[in-house]
Coordinates of N, CA and C and ligand atoms in Angstrom, one line a residue:
M1 N 35.9 87.5 75.2 CA 34.7 88.0 75.6 C 33.8 87.3 76.6
G2 N 33.0 87.7 77.4 CA 32.3 85.9 78.2 C 31.0 86.7 77.9
R3 N 30.4 85.7 78.0 CA 29.1 85.2 78.3 C 28.5 85.7 78.6
F4 N 26.6 86.2 78.3 CA 25.4 86.8 78.9 C 24.8 86.0 78.8
I5 N 23.8 86.2 80.2 CA 22.5 84.3 80.4 C 22.1 85.6 80.6
S6 N 20.5 85.5 80.5 CA 19.5 85.9 81.0 C 18.5 85.1 82.1
F7 N 17.5 85.4 82.7 CA 16.6 84.8 82.8 C 15.4 85.0 82.5
E8 N 14.2 84.8 82.6 CA 13.4 85.3 82.5 C 12.2 84.6 82.5
G9 N 11.2 85.0 82.8 CA 9.2 84.3 83.4 C 9.0 84.8 84.2
I10 N 7.3 84.3 84.4 CA 6.5 85.6 85.1 C 7.1 85.3 86.6
D11 N 6.0 86.2 87.3 CA 6.6 86.8 88.8 C 6.6 85.5 89.4
G12 N 7.4 85.1 90.4 CA 7.3 83.7 91.1 C 7.8 82.6 90.1
S13 N 7.8 82.8 89.2 CA 8.8 80.9 88.3 C 9.8 80.3 88.5
G14 N 10.8 81.6 90.2 CA 11.6 81.2 90.2 C 13.1 81.3 89.7
K15 N 12.8 82.5 88.7 CA 14.0 83.1 88.4 C 15.3 83.1 89.0
S16 N 14.6 84.1 90.0 CA 15.7 84.5 91.2 C 17.2 83.2 91.5
T17 N 16.3 82.1 92.4 CA 16.1 81.2 92.6 C 17.5 80.6 92.1
Q18 N 16.7 80.4 90.7 CA 17.8 79.6 89.4 C 18.6 80.1 89.5
A19 N 18.5 81.3 89.0 CA 19.9 81.7 88.8 C 21.1 82.4 89.7
R20 N 20.6 82.3 90.8 CA 21.6 81.6 92.0 C 22.3 80.6 92.2
M21 N 21.3 78.9 91.7 CA 21.7 78.4 91.6 C 23.0 77.9 90.7
L22 N 22.3 79.0 89.3 CA 23.2 78.6 88.6 C 24.7 79.4 88.8
A23 N 24.9 80.1 89.1 CA 25.9 81.2 89.7 C 26.5 80.2 90.3
D24 N 26.0 79.7 91.5 CA 27.1 79.3 92.5 C 27.4 77.5 91.6
A25 N 26.6 77.4 91.2 CA 28.2 76.1 89.7 C 28.8 76.1 89.1
L26 N 28.0 77.6 88.3 CA 29.4 77.7 87.7 C 31.0 78.1 87.9
R27 N 30.2 79.1 89.2 CA 31.6 79.3 90.5 C 32.5 78.0 90.3
A28 N 31.8 77.1 90.7 CA 31.9 75.4 91.4 C 33.0 74.9 90.3
E29 N 32.6 75.1 88.9 CA 33.3 74.2 88.1 C 34.7 75.2 87.5
G30 N 34.3 76.8 88.0 CA 35.6 77.1 87.9 C 35.8 79.4 86.9
H31 N 34.4 78.7 86.7 CA 34.4 80.6 85.9 C 33.8 81.7 86.7
D32 N 34.8 82.5 85.9 CA 34.4 83.8 87.1 C 33.4 84.3 86.9
V33 N 32.3 84.1 87.6 CA 30.6 85.0 87.6 C 29.9 85.6 88.2
V34 N 29.8 87.0 87.3 CA 29.1 88.3 87.5 C 27.6 87.7 87.8
L35 N 26.7 87.6 88.8 CA 25.1 87.3 89.1 C 24.4 88.9 89.3
T36 N 23.6 89.2 88.7 CA 23.1 90.5 88.6 C 21.8 90.7 88.1
R37 N 20.6 91.9 88.3 CA 19.2 91.9 88.1 C 18.7 93.5 87.7
E38 N 17.6 92.7 87.4 CA 16.7 94.0 86.6 C 15.4 94.0 87.1
P39 N 15.1 95.2 87.4 CA 16.0 96.6 87.0 C 16.5 96.8 88.0
G40 N 17.8 97.2 88.0 CA 19.2 97.5 89.4 C 20.2 97.1 88.3
G41 N 21.3 96.5 89.6 CA 22.5 95.6 89.2 C 23.7 96.4 88.7
S42 N 23.0 97.8 89.4 CA 24.2 99.2 89.6 C 23.5 100.5 90.5
P43 N 24.3 101.0 91.2 CA 23.4 101.8 92.4 C 22.9 102.6 91.7
G44 N 22.8 103.1 90.6 CA 21.9 104.2 90.2 C 20.3 103.3 89.3
A45 N 20.6 102.0 89.0 CA 20.0 101.4 88.0 C 19.1 101.1 89.8
E46 N 19.3 101.2 90.7 CA 18.7 100.5 91.9 C 17.9 101.1 92.9
E47 N 18.7 102.6 92.2 CA 17.5 103.6 92.6 C 15.8 103.4 92.1
I48 N 16.4 103.5 90.8 CA 15.6 103.3 89.8 C 14.0 102.6 90.0
R49 N 14.8 101.5 90.5 CA 14.1 100.1 90.7 C 13.0 100.9 92.0
A50 N 13.5 101.6 92.7 CA 12.2 102.0 93.7 C 11.1 102.5 93.2
L51 N 11.3 103.9 92.5 CA 10.6 104.2 91.1 C 9.0 103.3 90.9
V52 N 10.1 102.5 90.3 CA 8.8 101.3 88.9 C 8.3 100.6 90.1
L53 N 9.4 100.1 90.8 CA 8.2 98.5 91.9 C 7.7 98.9 92.5
Q54 N 7.3 100.6 93.6 CA 6.8 100.3 94.5 C 6.1 101.4 94.0
G55 N 4.7 101.3 95.0 CA 3.8 102.4 94.9 C 2.1 101.5 94.2
D56 N 1.5 102.6 93.9 CA 0.2 102.3 92.9 C 1.0 101.6 91.3
P57 N -0.8 100.5 91.1 CA -0.3 99.9 89.4 C 0.2 101.0 88.8
D58 N -0.7 101.9 88.7 CA -1.3 103.5 87.7 C -0.2 104.8 88.0
R59 N 1.2 104.0 88.8 CA 1.5 105.3 89.1 C 2.3 106.2 87.9
W60 N 2.3 105.2 86.8 CA 3.5 105.5 85.8 C 2.7 105.3 84.6
S61 N 2.5 106.2 83.3 CA 2.1 105.3 82.2 C 3.0 104.3 81.7
P62 N 2.1 103.4 81.3 CA 3.1 102.4 79.8 C 4.4 103.3 79.4
E63 N 4.2 104.3 78.6 CA 5.5 105.2 77.8 C 6.4 106.1 78.8
T64 N 6.1 106.3 79.9 CA 7.1 106.4 81.5 C 7.6 105.3 81.6
E65 N 7.4 103.9 81.9 CA 7.4 102.7 82.5 C 8.9 102.6 81.7
I66 N 8.7 102.6 79.9 CA 9.2 101.9 79.5 C 11.1 102.6 79.3
L67 N 10.6 103.9 79.3 CA 11.7 105.4 79.3 C 12.8 104.6 81.3
L68 N 11.9 104.6 82.0 CA 12.0 104.4 83.2 C 13.1 103.1 83.3
F69 N 12.7 102.0 82.4 CA 13.3 100.9 82.6 C 14.5 100.8 81.6
T70 N 14.4 101.4 80.4 CA 15.4 101.5 79.5 C 16.6 102.5 80.4
A71 N 16.2 103.5 80.7 CA 17.1 104.0 81.9 C 18.4 103.4 82.9
A72 N 17.3 103.0 83.7 CA 17.8 102.0 84.4 C 19.1 100.3 83.8
R73 N 18.9 100.2 82.3 CA 19.6 99.3 81.5 C 20.3 99.9 81.2
R74 N 20.2 100.4 80.7 CA 21.6 101.5 80.4 C 22.3 101.6 81.0
D75 N 22.5 102.1 82.3 CA 23.1 102.9 83.7 C 23.6 101.3 84.3
H76 N 22.6 99.7 83.9 CA 23.4 99.4 84.3 C 24.1 98.0 83.4
M77 N 24.4 98.7 81.4 CA 24.9 97.8 80.7 C 26.3 98.5 80.9
E78 N 26.2 99.6 81.1 CA 28.0 100.7 80.7 C 28.7 100.5 82.4
R79 N 27.9 100.2 83.6 CA 28.5 100.5 84.8 C 28.5 98.5 85.2
T80 N 27.9 98.0 84.7 CA 28.6 96.7 85.4 C 28.2 95.6 84.2
I81 N 27.4 95.2 83.0 CA 27.3 94.0 82.3 C 28.7 94.1 81.1
L82 N 28.4 95.7 80.9 CA 30.1 95.2 79.1 C 31.2 95.3 79.8
P83 N 31.4 96.1 81.3 CA 32.5 95.9 81.8 C 33.3 94.3 82.4
A84 N 31.7 93.3 82.7 CA 32.4 92.1 82.9 C 32.6 91.7 81.7
L85 N 31.8 91.7 81.1 CA 31.3 90.9 79.6 C 33.0 91.1 79.0
A86 N 34.1 92.5 79.2 CA 35.1 92.8 78.5 C 35.7 92.3 79.2
A87 N 36.0 91.8 80.7 CA 36.8 91.4 81.1 C 37.0 89.8 81.7
G88 N 35.9 88.9 80.5 CA 35.6 87.6 80.1 C 34.9 86.7 80.9
K89 N 34.2 87.5 81.6 CA 33.3 86.9 83.5 C 31.9 86.3 82.1
V90 N 31.4 85.3 83.5 CA 30.1 85.2 82.5 C 28.7 85.8 83.9
V91 N 28.4 87.2 83.0 CA 27.3 87.6 83.5 C 25.9 86.7 83.2
I92 N 25.3 86.4 84.6 CA 23.4 85.8 84.7 C 23.1 87.0 85.4
C93 N 22.4 87.3 84.5 CA 20.6 88.7 84.8 C 20.1 87.8 84.6
D94 N 19.2 87.9 86.4 CA 17.6 87.9 86.5 C 17.4 88.9 85.7
R95 N 16.4 89.1 84.7 CA 15.8 89.3 83.9 C 16.7 90.7 82.6
F96 N 16.1 90.6 81.7 CA 16.7 91.8 81.5 C 15.7 92.5 80.1
A97 N 15.8 92.8 78.9 CA 15.6 93.0 77.4 C 13.8 92.8 77.3
D98 N 13.5 91.5 77.9 CA 12.8 90.4 77.0 C 12.2 90.7 78.1
S99 N 11.7 90.8 79.7 CA 10.7 91.5 80.4 C 10.1 93.0 79.9
T100 N 10.9 94.0 79.3 CA 10.0 95.0 79.3 C 9.1 94.6 77.8
R101 N 9.6 94.2 76.7 CA 9.1 93.6 75.8 C 7.6 93.4 75.9
M102 N 7.5 92.0 77.1 CA 6.8 91.6 77.6 C 5.8 92.5 78.9
Y103 N 6.4 93.0 79.6 CA 5.6 93.3 80.8 C 5.4 94.9 80.5
Q104 N 5.4 95.9 79.7 CA 5.8 97.5 79.0 C 4.9 97.3 77.6
G105 N 5.6 96.3 76.6 CA 5.3 96.4 75.6 C 4.3 95.3 75.1
A106 N 3.7 94.7 75.5 CA 2.3 93.5 75.4 C 1.6 93.4 76.6
S107 N 1.8 94.0 77.4 CA 0.3 93.9 78.8 C -0.5 94.8 78.6
R108 N -0.3 96.1 79.1 CA -0.9 97.2 78.9 C -1.1 98.5 77.2
G109 N -2.0 97.6 76.2 CA -1.1 98.3 74.9 C -0.3 98.0 74.1
D110 N -0.7 97.7 72.8 CA 0.8 97.5 72.6 C 1.6 98.1 71.7
L111 N 2.7 98.1 72.6 CA 3.9 99.6 72.7 C 4.8 98.5 71.9
M112 N 4.9 97.2 72.0 CA 6.4 96.4 71.7 C 7.0 97.0 70.5
A113 N 7.1 98.1 69.3 CA 7.1 98.5 68.7 C 8.1 99.7 69.3
L114 N 7.9 100.1 70.6 CA 8.7 101.5 70.7 C 9.5 100.5 71.5
V115 N 9.0 100.1 73.0 CA 10.5 99.1 73.3 C 11.1 98.5 72.4
N116 N 11.4 98.2 71.3 CA 12.5 97.5 70.5 C 13.2 98.5 70.0
Q117 N 12.6 100.1 69.4 CA 13.3 101.3 68.9 C 13.6 101.6 70.5
L118 N 13.7 101.6 71.1 CA 14.2 102.3 72.3 C 15.2 101.6 72.9
H119 N 15.0 99.7 72.6 CA 16.7 99.4 73.0 C 17.5 99.0 71.5
D120 N 16.9 99.5 70.6 CA 18.2 99.8 69.5 C 18.9 100.4 69.5
L121 N 18.1 100.9 70.1 CA 18.6 102.9 70.0 C 19.9 103.5 71.5
M122 N 19.3 102.3 72.0 CA 19.7 102.7 73.8 C 21.1 101.8 74.2
I123 N 20.5 100.5 74.3 CA 20.9 98.8 74.3 C 21.5 98.3 73.4
G124 N 20.9 98.3 72.9 CA 21.6 97.9 71.8 C 22.0 96.1 71.3
R125 N 21.8 95.5 72.7 CA 22.7 94.0 72.7 C 22.1 93.2 73.6
E126 N 21.5 91.6 72.6 CA 21.1 90.8 73.5 C 21.6 89.8 74.2
P127 N 20.9 88.9 75.3 CA 21.9 88.1 76.2 C 22.1 87.3 75.2
D128 N 23.1 86.8 75.3 CA 23.6 85.2 74.3 C 23.4 84.2 74.5
L129 N 22.7 84.0 75.3 CA 21.2 82.8 75.9 C 19.9 83.3 76.8
T130 N 19.2 83.1 76.9 CA 18.3 83.3 77.4 C 16.9 82.0 78.4
V131 N 17.2 81.9 79.4 CA 16.6 81.0 80.0 C 15.3 81.2 80.7
L132 N 14.3 80.7 79.6 CA 12.9 80.9 80.0 C 11.9 80.0 80.7
I133 N 11.9 80.7 82.6 CA 11.1 79.6 83.3 C 10.4 79.8 83.3
D134 N 9.6 78.4 82.4 CA 8.0 78.4 82.8 C 6.9 77.5 83.0
M135 N 6.3 78.6 83.8 CA 5.4 78.0 85.1 C 3.9 78.7 85.2
D136 N 3.4 77.8 85.7 CA 1.6 78.3 85.5 C 1.3 79.3 86.2
P137 N 0.9 80.0 85.3 CA 0.8 81.3 86.6 C -0.4 81.4 88.2
A138 N -1.1 80.8 88.2 CA -1.8 80.3 90.0 C -0.9 79.9 90.6
T139 N 0.9 78.9 90.2 CA 1.6 78.6 91.2 C 2.7 79.6 91.5
G140 N 2.8 80.4 90.0 CA 4.1 81.4 90.1 C 3.1 82.5 91.0
L141 N 1.6 82.8 91.0 CA 1.6 83.9 92.0 C 1.4 83.9 93.6
A142 N 1.2 82.4 93.3 CA 1.2 81.9 94.7 C 2.7 81.6 95.7
R143 N 3.7 81.7 94.5 CA 5.1 81.5 95.0 C 5.3 83.5 95.8
A144 N 5.1 84.0 94.1 CA 5.5 85.6 94.4 C 5.1 86.0 95.2
K145 N 3.1 85.9 96.2 CA 3.0 86.6 97.1 C 3.6 85.8 98.8
G146 N 4.0 85.2 98.2 CA 4.5 84.4 99.6 C 5.5 85.2 100.2
R147 N 6.3 85.9 99.4 CA 7.2 86.6 99.6 C 7.0 87.5 100.3
N148 N 6.1 88.8 100.2 CA 5.2 89.4 101.2 C 6.0 90.8 101.4
G149 N 7.0 91.0 100.1 CA 7.1 92.2 99.8 C 6.6 93.6 99.5
T150 N 7.4 94.6 99.4 CA 7.1 96.1 99.0 C 7.0 96.1 97.7
E151 N 7.6 95.3 97.2 CA 7.8 95.6 95.3 C 6.4 95.1 95.0
E152 N 5.5 95.5 94.5 CA 4.3 94.2 94.3 C 3.4 95.1 93.4
R153 N 3.8 96.2 92.9 CA 3.2 96.6 91.8 C 2.6 96.2 90.8
F154 N 3.4 95.2 89.5 CA 3.5 94.3 88.8 C 2.6 92.9 89.2
E155 N 3.0 92.6 90.6 CA 1.9 91.0 91.1 C 0.4 91.4 91.0
D156 N 0.5 93.2 91.2 CA -0.6 93.1 91.9 C -1.7 93.5 90.4
M157 N -1.1 92.8 89.3 CA -1.8 92.9 88.3 C -2.9 91.9 88.0
G158 N -2.4 91.0 89.0 CA -3.7 89.6 88.8 C -2.9 88.0 88.1
Q159 N -3.7 87.8 88.4 CA -3.3 86.1 87.4 C -3.5 86.1 85.7
Q160 N -4.6 87.1 84.9 CA -5.5 87.2 84.3 C -3.8 87.7 83.5
M161 N -3.7 88.9 83.8 CA -2.6 89.2 83.2 C -1.2 88.5 83.5
Q162 N -0.6 87.5 84.3 CA 0.2 86.7 84.2 C 0.0 86.0 83.2
E163 N -1.1 85.2 83.2 CA -1.3 83.9 81.2 C -1.1 85.1 80.5
K164 N -1.6 86.4 80.3 CA -0.4 86.9 78.9 C 0.7 86.8 78.8
M165 N 1.5 87.3 80.3 CA 2.8 87.2 80.3 C 3.4 85.7 80.0
R166 N 2.8 84.9 80.3 CA 3.3 83.6 80.2 C 3.3 83.1 78.9
D167 N 1.8 83.3 78.1 CA 2.0 83.4 76.9 C 2.9 84.1 75.4
G168 N 3.5 85.3 76.5 CA 4.0 86.4 75.3 C 5.5 85.5 75.4
F169 N 5.6 85.1 76.9 CA 7.1 84.3 76.6 C 7.4 83.6 76.2
L170 N 6.8 82.6 76.0 CA 6.9 81.3 75.4 C 6.3 82.1 73.8
A171 N 5.6 82.9 73.4 CA 6.2 83.2 71.4 C 6.8 84.5 71.0
L172 N 7.5 84.5 72.3 CA 9.1 85.2 72.4 C 9.8 84.2 71.8
A173 N 9.9 83.5 73.0 CA 11.0 82.4 72.3 C 11.0 81.1 71.2
A174 N 9.6 81.4 70.8 CA 9.6 80.2 69.5 C 9.6 81.1 68.7
K175 N 9.7 82.9 68.7 CA 10.0 83.9 67.4 C 11.5 83.3 67.6
T176 N 12.4 83.0 69.0 CA 13.5 83.4 68.7 C 14.7 82.3 69.4
P177 N 14.0 81.2 68.7 CA 14.5 79.8 69.3 C 16.2 79.7 69.2
A178 N 17.2 80.3 68.5 CA 18.9 80.7 68.7 C 18.6 81.0 69.9
R179 N 18.5 81.9 70.8 CA 19.0 82.2 72.3 C 18.1 81.7 73.3
F180 N 16.7 81.6 73.0 CA 16.0 80.6 74.2 C 15.9 79.3 74.6
T181 N 16.2 78.9 75.5 CA 16.3 77.5 76.2 C 14.5 77.6 77.2
V182 N 13.1 77.1 77.1 CA 12.6 76.3 78.2 C 12.5 76.3 78.7
I183 N 12.0 76.2 80.3 CA 12.6 75.0 81.0 C 11.2 75.1 81.9
N184 N 11.2 73.9 82.3 CA 9.3 73.5 82.7 C 9.7 74.1 84.2
G185 N 9.7 75.0 84.9 CA 9.6 75.7 86.5 C 9.0 74.8 87.5
A186 N 7.7 73.7 87.1 CA 6.9 73.5 88.1 C 7.1 72.0 88.5
R187 N 8.7 72.4 88.9 CA 8.8 70.7 89.6 C 9.2 71.4 90.9
G188 N 10.6 70.3 91.4 CA 11.5 70.7 92.8 C 12.4 71.4 91.9
L189 N 12.9 72.1 92.9 CA 14.8 73.1 92.4 C 15.5 71.8 91.9
D190 N 15.7 71.2 92.2 CA 16.6 70.6 91.9 C 16.5 70.0 90.7
D191 N 15.8 69.8 90.3 CA 15.1 68.9 89.2 C 15.4 70.0 87.6
V192 N 14.9 71.4 88.3 CA 15.0 72.2 87.2 C 16.1 73.2 87.6
A193 N 17.3 73.1 88.7 CA 18.4 73.6 88.5 C 19.3 72.4 87.5
A194 N 18.9 71.1 87.2 CA 20.0 70.5 86.4 C 19.9 70.5 85.2
D195 N 18.9 71.0 84.8 CA 18.4 71.3 83.5 C 18.7 72.8 83.1
V196 N 18.9 73.6 84.0 CA 19.4 74.7 83.7 C 20.8 74.6 83.8
L197 N 21.5 73.8 84.3 CA 23.3 73.6 84.3 C 23.2 73.1 82.6
A198 N 22.8 71.9 82.7 CA 23.1 71.2 81.5 C 22.9 72.3 80.0
T199 N 22.0 73.2 80.4 CA 21.7 74.0 78.9 C 22.7 75.3 78.7
A200 N 23.4 75.6 80.3 CA 24.6 76.3 80.5 C 26.2 76.5 79.5
R201 N 26.0 74.6 80.0 CA 27.1 74.6 80.1 C 27.5 73.8 78.2
A202 N 25.9 73.9 77.6 CA 26.6 73.2 76.9 C 27.1 74.6 76.1
H203 N 26.1 75.7 76.6 CA 26.4 76.7 75.4 C 28.0 76.9 76.0
L204 N 28.2 77.0 77.0 CA 29.5 77.5 77.3 C 30.9 76.4 76.2
A205 N 30.2 75.3 76.7 CA 31.3 74.5 75.5 C 30.9 75.2 74.2
K206 N 30.1 75.2 73.6 CA 29.8 75.7 72.0 C 30.8 77.2 72.0
A207 N 30.7 78.2 73.1 CA 31.0 79.6 73.1 C 32.6 79.0 72.5
T208 N 33.5 78.3 73.4 CA 34.5 78.3 73.3 C 35.0 77.4 72.7
E209 N 34.4 76.8 71.2 CA 34.3 75.7 70.9 C 35.7 76.6 69.7
Ligands
ADP301 P1 11.2 85.2 90.8 O1 12.6 85.5 90.8 O2 10.8 84.3 89.6 O3 10.3 85.5 91.1 P2 12.0 83.2 92.7 O4 12.9 82.0 92.3 O5 12.0 84.4 93.7 O6 11.0 83.5 91.7 O7 10.7 82.0 93.8 C1 9.8 82.4 94.3 C2 9.4 82.2 95.5 O8 9.4 80.6 95.7 C3 10.6 82.0 96.6 O9 9.7 82.0 97.9 C4 11.0 80.7 96.2 O10 11.8 79.9 97.2 C5 10.8 79.9 95.9 N1 10.6 78.7 95.2 C6 11.2 78.8 93.7 N2 11.5 77.5 93.0 C7 10.7 76.4 92.9 C8 10.8 75.4 93.4 N3 11.4 74.8 92.2 N4 9.9 74.8 93.5 C9 9.2 75.2 95.3 N5 9.1 76.4 95.6 C10 10.2 77.6 95.1
TYD302 P1 11.8 91.2 89.7 O1 11.9 91.9 90.7 O2 12.6 90.4 89.0 O3 10.4 90.6 89.5 P2 9.5 89.1 90.8 O4 10.9 88.3 91.4 O5 8.5 88.6 91.3 O6 9.3 87.7 88.7 O7 11.0 91.7 89.1 C1 10.6 93.0 89.1 C2 9.1 93.1 88.6 O8 9.2 94.2 87.2 C3 8.2 91.9 87.8 O9 7.2 92.1 88.3 C4 8.8 92.7 86.7 C5 8.6 94.1 86.4 N1 9.8 94.4 85.0 C6 9.0 95.4 84.2 O10 8.3 95.1 84.0 N2 9.8 95.7 83.1 C7 11.2 95.2 82.9 O11 11.7 95.7 82.3 C8 11.8 94.5 84.3 C9 13.1 93.9 84.6 C10 11.4 93.9 85.2

């Protein structure tokens, strides 16, 4: 059985960059790595990604959004993540269910219980290790806006919402210390990457003991 590592954090915290750097570093050490992302990571889930990330911030109700993200995740699990884990690979996923807990479960109305119920029913699996890249929202938002893309529904929610997301992620990490490692993302790329790699190495070494 492989290992499942997720990256979480607010928009612009450096998750995608760090996930890619970790994948490269582990491959160089001989691991078979699948680098993937959410929403997306399978053809069907990538189609759902366009529905949830583009358009007006109030395009979907929070409840509908939970269903769409969970549908995308189910397809991603079935077609990408579970087959790779069964083949003994290391799966590195840029965001996973903790993002739904935060963005849909805690941001607008308290829908965390609903998110967790649906997760238990339809997904039923957590990552083995979750790396939380912690970052102050002003820096994160400035970085995210610098990318200038079309997928801005959530970034448009503004800095106050990002504050709430950051606090929520930190609280989730404190509540689930066995799975989470928190890494300070407000540093140079290579410093952050070194901490991420050390964490992943320790985790993978423990898993093969
Ligand atoms: P996320 O996936 O969390 O939204 P990204 O990895 O896409 O974050 O990074 C957002 C932007 O910030 C990108 O333009 C990226 O090149 C830049 N960036 C990422 N990490 C750092 C860092 N440690 N220092 C400076 N810029 C960074
Ligand atoms: P992502 O592409 O990771 O954006 P970023 O690189 O800016 O962090 O994710 C896109 C957006 O989707 C992000 O604003 C968070 C949101 N999202 C949810 O609201 N719920 C979810 O379950 C997931 C996976 C993402």
